[in-house]
Coordinates of C-alpha atoms in Angstrom, one line a residue:
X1 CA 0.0 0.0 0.0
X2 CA 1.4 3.4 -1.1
X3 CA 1.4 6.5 1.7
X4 CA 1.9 10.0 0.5
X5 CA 3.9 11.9 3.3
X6 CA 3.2 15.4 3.2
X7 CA 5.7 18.1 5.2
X8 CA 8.5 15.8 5.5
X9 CA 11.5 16.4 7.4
X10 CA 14.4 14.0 8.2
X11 CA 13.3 12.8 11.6
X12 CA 9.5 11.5 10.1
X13 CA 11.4 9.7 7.6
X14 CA 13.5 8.2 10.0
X15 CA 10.8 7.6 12.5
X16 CA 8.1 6.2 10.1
X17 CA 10.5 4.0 8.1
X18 CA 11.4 2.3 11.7
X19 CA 8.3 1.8 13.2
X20 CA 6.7 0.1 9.7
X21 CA 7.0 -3.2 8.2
X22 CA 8.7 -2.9 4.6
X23 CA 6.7 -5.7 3.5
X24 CA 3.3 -3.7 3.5
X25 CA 3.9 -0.2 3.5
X26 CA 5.9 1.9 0.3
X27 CA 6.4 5.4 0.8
X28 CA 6.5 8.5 -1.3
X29 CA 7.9 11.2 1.0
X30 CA 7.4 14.4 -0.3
X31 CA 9.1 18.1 1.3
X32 CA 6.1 20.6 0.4
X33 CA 2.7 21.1 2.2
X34 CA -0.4 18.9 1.6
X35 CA -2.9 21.8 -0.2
X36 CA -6.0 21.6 -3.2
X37 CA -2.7 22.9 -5.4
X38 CA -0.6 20.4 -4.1
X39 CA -3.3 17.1 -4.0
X40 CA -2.8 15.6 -7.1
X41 CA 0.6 14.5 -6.2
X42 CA -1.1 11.9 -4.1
X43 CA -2.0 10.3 -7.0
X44 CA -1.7 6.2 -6.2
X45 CA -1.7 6.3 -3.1
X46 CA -4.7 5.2 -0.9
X47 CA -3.2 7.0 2.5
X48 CA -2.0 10.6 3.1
X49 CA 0.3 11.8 5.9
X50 CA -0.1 15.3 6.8
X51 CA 1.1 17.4 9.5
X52 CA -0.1 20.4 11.3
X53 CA 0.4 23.0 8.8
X54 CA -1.1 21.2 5.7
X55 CA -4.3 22.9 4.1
X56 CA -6.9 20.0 4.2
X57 CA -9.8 22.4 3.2
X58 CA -12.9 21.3 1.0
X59 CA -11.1 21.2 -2.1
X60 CA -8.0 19.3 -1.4
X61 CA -10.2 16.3 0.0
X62 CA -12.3 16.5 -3.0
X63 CA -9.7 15.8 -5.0
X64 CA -8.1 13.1 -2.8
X65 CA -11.4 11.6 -3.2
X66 CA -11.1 11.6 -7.0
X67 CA -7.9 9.9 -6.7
X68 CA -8.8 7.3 -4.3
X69 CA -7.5 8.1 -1.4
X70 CA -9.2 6.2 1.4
X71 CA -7.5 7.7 4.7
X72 CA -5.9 10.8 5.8
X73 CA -3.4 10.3 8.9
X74 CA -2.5 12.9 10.9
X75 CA 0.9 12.8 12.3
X76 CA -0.5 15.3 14.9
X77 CA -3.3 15.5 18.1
X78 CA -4.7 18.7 16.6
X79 CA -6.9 18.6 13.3
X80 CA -8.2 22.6 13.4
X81 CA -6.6 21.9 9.3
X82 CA -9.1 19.6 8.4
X83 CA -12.3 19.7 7.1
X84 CA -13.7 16.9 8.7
X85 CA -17.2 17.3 7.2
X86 CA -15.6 17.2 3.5
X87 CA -13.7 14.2 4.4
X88 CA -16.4 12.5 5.6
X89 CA -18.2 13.4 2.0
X90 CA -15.6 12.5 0.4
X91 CA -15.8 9.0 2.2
X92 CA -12.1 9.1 3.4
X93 CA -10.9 8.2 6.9
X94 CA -9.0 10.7 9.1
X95 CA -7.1 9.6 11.6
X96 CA -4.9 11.6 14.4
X97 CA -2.4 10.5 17.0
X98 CA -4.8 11.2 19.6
X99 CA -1.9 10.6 22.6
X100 CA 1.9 10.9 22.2
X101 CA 4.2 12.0 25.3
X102 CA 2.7 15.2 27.1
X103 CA 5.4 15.3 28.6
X104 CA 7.5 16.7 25.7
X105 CA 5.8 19.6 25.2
X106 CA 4.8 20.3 29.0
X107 CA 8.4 20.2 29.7
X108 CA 8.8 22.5 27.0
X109 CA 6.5 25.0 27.9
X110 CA 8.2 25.0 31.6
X111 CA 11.6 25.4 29.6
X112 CA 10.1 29.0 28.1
X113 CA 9.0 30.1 31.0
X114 CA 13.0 29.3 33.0
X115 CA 14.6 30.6 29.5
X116 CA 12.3 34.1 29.3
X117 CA 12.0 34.7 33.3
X118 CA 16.2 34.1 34.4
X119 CA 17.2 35.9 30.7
X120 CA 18.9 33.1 30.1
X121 CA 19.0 33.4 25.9
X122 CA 20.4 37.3 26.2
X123 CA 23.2 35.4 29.2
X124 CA 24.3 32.9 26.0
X125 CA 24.5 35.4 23.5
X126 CA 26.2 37.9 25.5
X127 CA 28.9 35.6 27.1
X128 CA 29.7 34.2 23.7
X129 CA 30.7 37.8 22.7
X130 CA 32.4 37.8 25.9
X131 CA 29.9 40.4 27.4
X132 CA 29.8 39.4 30.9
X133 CA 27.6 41.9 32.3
X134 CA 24.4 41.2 34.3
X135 CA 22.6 44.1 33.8
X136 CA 18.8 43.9 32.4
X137 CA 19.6 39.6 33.2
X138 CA 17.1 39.9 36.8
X139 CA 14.2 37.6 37.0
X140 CA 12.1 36.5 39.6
X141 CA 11.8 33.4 41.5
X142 CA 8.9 31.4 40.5
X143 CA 8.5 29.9 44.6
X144 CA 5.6 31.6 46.3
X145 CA 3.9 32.9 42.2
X146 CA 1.1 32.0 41.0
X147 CA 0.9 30.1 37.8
X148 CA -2.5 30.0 35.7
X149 CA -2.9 26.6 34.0
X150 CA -5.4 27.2 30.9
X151 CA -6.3 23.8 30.2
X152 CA -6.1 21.1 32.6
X153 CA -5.6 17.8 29.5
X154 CA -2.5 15.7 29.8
X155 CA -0.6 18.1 28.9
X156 CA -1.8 21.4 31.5
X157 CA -2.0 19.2 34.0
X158 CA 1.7 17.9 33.8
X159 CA 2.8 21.5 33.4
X160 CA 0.7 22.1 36.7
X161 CA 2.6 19.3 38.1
X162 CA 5.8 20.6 37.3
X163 CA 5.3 24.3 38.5
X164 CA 3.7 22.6 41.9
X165 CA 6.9 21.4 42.1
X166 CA 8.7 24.7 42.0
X167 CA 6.1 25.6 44.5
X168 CA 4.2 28.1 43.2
X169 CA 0.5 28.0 43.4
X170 CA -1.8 26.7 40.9
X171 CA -5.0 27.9 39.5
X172 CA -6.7 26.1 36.4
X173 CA -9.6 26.6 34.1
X174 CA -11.4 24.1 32.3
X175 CA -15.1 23.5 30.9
X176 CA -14.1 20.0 32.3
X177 CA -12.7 20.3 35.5
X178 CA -10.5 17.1 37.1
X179 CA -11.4 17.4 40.3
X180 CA -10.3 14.4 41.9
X181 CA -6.7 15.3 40.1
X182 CA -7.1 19.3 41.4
X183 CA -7.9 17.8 45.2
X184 CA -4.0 15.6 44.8
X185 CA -2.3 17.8 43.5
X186 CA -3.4 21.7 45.3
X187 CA -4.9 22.8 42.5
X188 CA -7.4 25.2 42.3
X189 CA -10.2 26.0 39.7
X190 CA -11.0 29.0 39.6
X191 CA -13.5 31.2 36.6
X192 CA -11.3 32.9 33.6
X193 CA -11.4 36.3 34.8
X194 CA -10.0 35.4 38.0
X195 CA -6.9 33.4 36.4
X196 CA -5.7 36.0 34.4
X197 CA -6.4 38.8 37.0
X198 CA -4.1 36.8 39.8
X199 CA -1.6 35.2 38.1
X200 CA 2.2 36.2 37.3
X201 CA 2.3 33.4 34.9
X202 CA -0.5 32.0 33.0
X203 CA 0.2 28.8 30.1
X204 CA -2.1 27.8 27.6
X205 CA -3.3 24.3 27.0
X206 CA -6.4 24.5 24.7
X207 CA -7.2 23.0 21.4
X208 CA -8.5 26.0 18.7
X209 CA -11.5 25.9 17.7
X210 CA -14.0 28.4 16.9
X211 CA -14.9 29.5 20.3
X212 CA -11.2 29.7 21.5
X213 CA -9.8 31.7 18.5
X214 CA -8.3 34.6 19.8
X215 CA -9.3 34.1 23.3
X216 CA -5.9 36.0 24.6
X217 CA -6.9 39.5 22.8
X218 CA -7.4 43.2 23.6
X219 CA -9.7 42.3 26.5
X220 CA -8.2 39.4 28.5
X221 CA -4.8 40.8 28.0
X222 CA -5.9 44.0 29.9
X223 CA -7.2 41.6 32.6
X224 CA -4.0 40.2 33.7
X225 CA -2.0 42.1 36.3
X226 CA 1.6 43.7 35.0
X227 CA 4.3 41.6 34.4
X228 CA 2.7 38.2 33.5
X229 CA 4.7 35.7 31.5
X230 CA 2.0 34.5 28.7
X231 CA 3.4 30.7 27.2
X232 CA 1.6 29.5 24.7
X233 CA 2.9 25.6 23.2
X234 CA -0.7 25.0 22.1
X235 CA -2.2 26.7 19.0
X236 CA -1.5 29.8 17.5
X237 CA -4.2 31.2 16.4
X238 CA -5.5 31.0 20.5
X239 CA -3.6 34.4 20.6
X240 CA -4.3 37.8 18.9
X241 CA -1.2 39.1 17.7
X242 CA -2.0 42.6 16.9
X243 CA -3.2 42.7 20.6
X244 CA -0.1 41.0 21.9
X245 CA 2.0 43.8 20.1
X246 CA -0.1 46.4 21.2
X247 CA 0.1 45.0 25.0
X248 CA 4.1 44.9 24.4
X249 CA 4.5 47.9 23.2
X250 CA 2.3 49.9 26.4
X251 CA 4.9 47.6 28.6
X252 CA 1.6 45.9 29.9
X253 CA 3.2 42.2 30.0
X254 CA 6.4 40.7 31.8
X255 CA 7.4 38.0 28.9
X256 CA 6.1 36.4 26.4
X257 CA 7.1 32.6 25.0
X258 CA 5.9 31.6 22.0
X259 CA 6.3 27.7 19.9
X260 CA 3.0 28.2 18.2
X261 CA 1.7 31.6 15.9
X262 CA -1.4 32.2 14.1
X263 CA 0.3 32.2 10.4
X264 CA 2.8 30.0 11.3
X265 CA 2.4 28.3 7.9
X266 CA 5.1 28.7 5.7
X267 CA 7.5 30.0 7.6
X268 CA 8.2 28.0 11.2
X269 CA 9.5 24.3 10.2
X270 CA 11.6 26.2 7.3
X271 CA 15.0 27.4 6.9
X272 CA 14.3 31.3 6.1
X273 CA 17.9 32.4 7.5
X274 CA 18.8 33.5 3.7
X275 CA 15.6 35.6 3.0
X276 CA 13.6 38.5 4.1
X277 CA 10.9 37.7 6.4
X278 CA 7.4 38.5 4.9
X279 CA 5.7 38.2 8.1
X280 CA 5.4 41.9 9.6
X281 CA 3.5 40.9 12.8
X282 CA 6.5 37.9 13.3
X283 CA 8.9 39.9 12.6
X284 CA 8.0 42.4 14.9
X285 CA 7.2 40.4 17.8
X286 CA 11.1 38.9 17.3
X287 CA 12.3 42.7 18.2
X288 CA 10.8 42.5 21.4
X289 CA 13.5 41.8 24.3
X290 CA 10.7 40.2 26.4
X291 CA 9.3 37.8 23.7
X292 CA 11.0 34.2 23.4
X293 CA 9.7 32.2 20.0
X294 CA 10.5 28.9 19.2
X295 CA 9.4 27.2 15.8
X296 CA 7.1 24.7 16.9
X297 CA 9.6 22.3 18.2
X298 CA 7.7 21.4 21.8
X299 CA 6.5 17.7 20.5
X300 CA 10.3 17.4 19.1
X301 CA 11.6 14.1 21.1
X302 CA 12.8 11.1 20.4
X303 CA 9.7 9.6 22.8
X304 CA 7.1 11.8 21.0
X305 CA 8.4 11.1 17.7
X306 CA 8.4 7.3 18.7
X307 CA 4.8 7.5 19.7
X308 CA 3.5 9.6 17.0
X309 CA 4.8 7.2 14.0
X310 CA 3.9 3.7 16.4
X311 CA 0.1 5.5 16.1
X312 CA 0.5 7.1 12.4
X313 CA 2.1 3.2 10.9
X314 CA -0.5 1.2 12.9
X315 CA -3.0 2.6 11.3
X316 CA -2.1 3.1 7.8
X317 CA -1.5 -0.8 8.0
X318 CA -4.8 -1.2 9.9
X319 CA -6.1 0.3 6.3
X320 CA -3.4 -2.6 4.5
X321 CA -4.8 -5.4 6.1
X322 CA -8.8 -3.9 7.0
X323 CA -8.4 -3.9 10.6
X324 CA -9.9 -2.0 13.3
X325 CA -7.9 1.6 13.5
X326 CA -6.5 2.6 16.9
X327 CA -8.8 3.2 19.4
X328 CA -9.7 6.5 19.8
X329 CA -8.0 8.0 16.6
X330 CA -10.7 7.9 14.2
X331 CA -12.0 11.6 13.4
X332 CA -14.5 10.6 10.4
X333 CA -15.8 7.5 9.2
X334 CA -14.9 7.5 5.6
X335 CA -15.9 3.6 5.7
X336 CA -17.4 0.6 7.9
X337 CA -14.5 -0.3 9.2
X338 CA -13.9 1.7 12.3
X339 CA -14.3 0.9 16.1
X340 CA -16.9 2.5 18.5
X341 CA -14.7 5.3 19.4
X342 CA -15.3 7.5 16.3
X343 CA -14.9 11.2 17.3
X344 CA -16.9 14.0 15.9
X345 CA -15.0 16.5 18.1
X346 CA -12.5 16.3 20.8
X347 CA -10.2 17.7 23.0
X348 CA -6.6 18.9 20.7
X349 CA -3.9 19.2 23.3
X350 CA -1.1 19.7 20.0

């Protein structure tokens, strides 16, 4: 069975090649995005691997319909790309990795928040010029703050974990609230307003979807108190940029870390150290001493990576051989063969 990859960089390769069977699977690994302009390069294949910044709109699945393409695999958690209503008319199968390590990106988003608070970025690039100078290098310590955990999935609730551990106190907001978890651990729910008024350091944990689309804007940004740190490893588009700048610029907010932005696509995951950066907003927010952006690199270890092409391989050879897909992948049911776990919607924790 041939599987278009879509997005590829050397470690999917590498990871997807090890965890399948040569006997079963061929590959045709391709560089560029998955997009309607881009779809008929699937041509033969009856799977598709995408990632998160492919373009899976109405269009694109239409014509991976035409060709035959029976199911879409997300090497991802989040599918805010897809059109799940035009795949499902299009009687193709999405799947998505529905859990790989939390840990990896929780870690990462604790890692921001060390890296932006104790300056420690400005401290390497100033001691490799042989500037040892501490001035404008003072954080704060994070023992006895309050950290604002937006999101309590696996992943905001191992962050929460790992800030408890620095002993700070924790306040979380969910639609879902873990209780039993909250009660073990000190945690406290508390309503939206209230996180961002109190905390110094507030990290998001949401999927994006229509009703959490710029959730950190003009308003909620002039909510929190001055000098929060804002981390957002989740999804760009949860953030209003404009805002953000505009909240930088008045000196409102203490840091800001960023692995995720709203028009991330095309640029993060790509080598653009040669070229002029088209992105005014991103450009911008990169001349700001108190923002720290990395490129989307939070999921990036070798246990994640591990995890996400175990999930990705099983099913595409669930697909080979017309087994049952993994439990609790299944987005649409493009045919019968599915298990009882099909979601319609979900929680997207990357």
């Amino acid at each position: 069975m041939l599987t278009a990859v879509y997005d590829t960089k050397p470690y999917d390769k590498e990871h997807l090649l090890a965890a399948a069977s040569r006997d079963t699977l061929q590959w045709q690994f391709w560089d560029f995005r998955l997009s309607a302009e881009t779809a008929r390069t699937a041509s033969g294949a009856q799977a598709v691997c995408v990632f998160v910044n492919d373009a899976i709109d109405r269009p694109c699945l239409q014509t991976l319909g035409e060709l035959g393409v029976k199911l879409l695999a997300l090497r991802c958690t989040g599918y805010n790309n897809v059109d799940l209503s035009a795949a499902q008319e299009a009687g193709i199968t999405v799947t998505r990795v529905p859990v790989y390590s939390p840990y990896a990106v929780a870690e990462h988003a604790v890692s921001l928040l060390l890296t932006l608070n104790r300056r420690i970025h400005r401290a390497f690039n100033r001691v490799r010029e042989q500037n040892f100078s501490l001035n404008g290098l003072v954080g704060f310590d994070l023992h006895g703050k309050t950290a604002g955990i937006f999101g309590t999935g696996k992943i905001g609730r191992i962050t929460a974990q790992i800030l408890r551990g620095f002993g700070m106190r924790i306040l979380a907001f969910d639609a879902f609230p873990a209780s039993e978890w909250a009660r073990q651990n000190g945690v406290e729910y508390v309503d939206a307003r209230t996180l961002a008024h109190e905390s110094d350091v507030i990290s998001l944990h949401i999927p994006l979807t229509p009703e959490t689309r710029h959730i950190i804007r003009d308003e909620t940004l002039e909510l929190m108190k001055p000098g929060v740190i804002l981390i957002n490893v989740s999804r760009g588009a949860l953030i209003d940029t404009t805002a953000l700048i505009a909240a930088l610029k008045a000196d409102k907010l203490g840091g800001v870390a960023l692995d995720v932005y709203e028009e991330e696509e095309g640029v993060f995951f790509e080598d653009l150290s040669g070229q002029v950066l088209q992105d005014d907003e991103l450009a911008r927010l990169l001349t700001f001493p108190k923002v720290l952006v990395t490129a989307h690199q939070a999921f990036l270890t070798q246990e994640a990576l591990n995890d996400i092409a175990r999930t990705t391989v099983a099913n595409l050879e669930a697909l080979n051989a017309g087994r049952p897909f993994v439990d609790g992948s299944v987005l649409t049911e493009g045919r019968p063969l599915v298990t009882s776990s099909v979601l319609t919607e979900g929680p997207a924790v990357h």
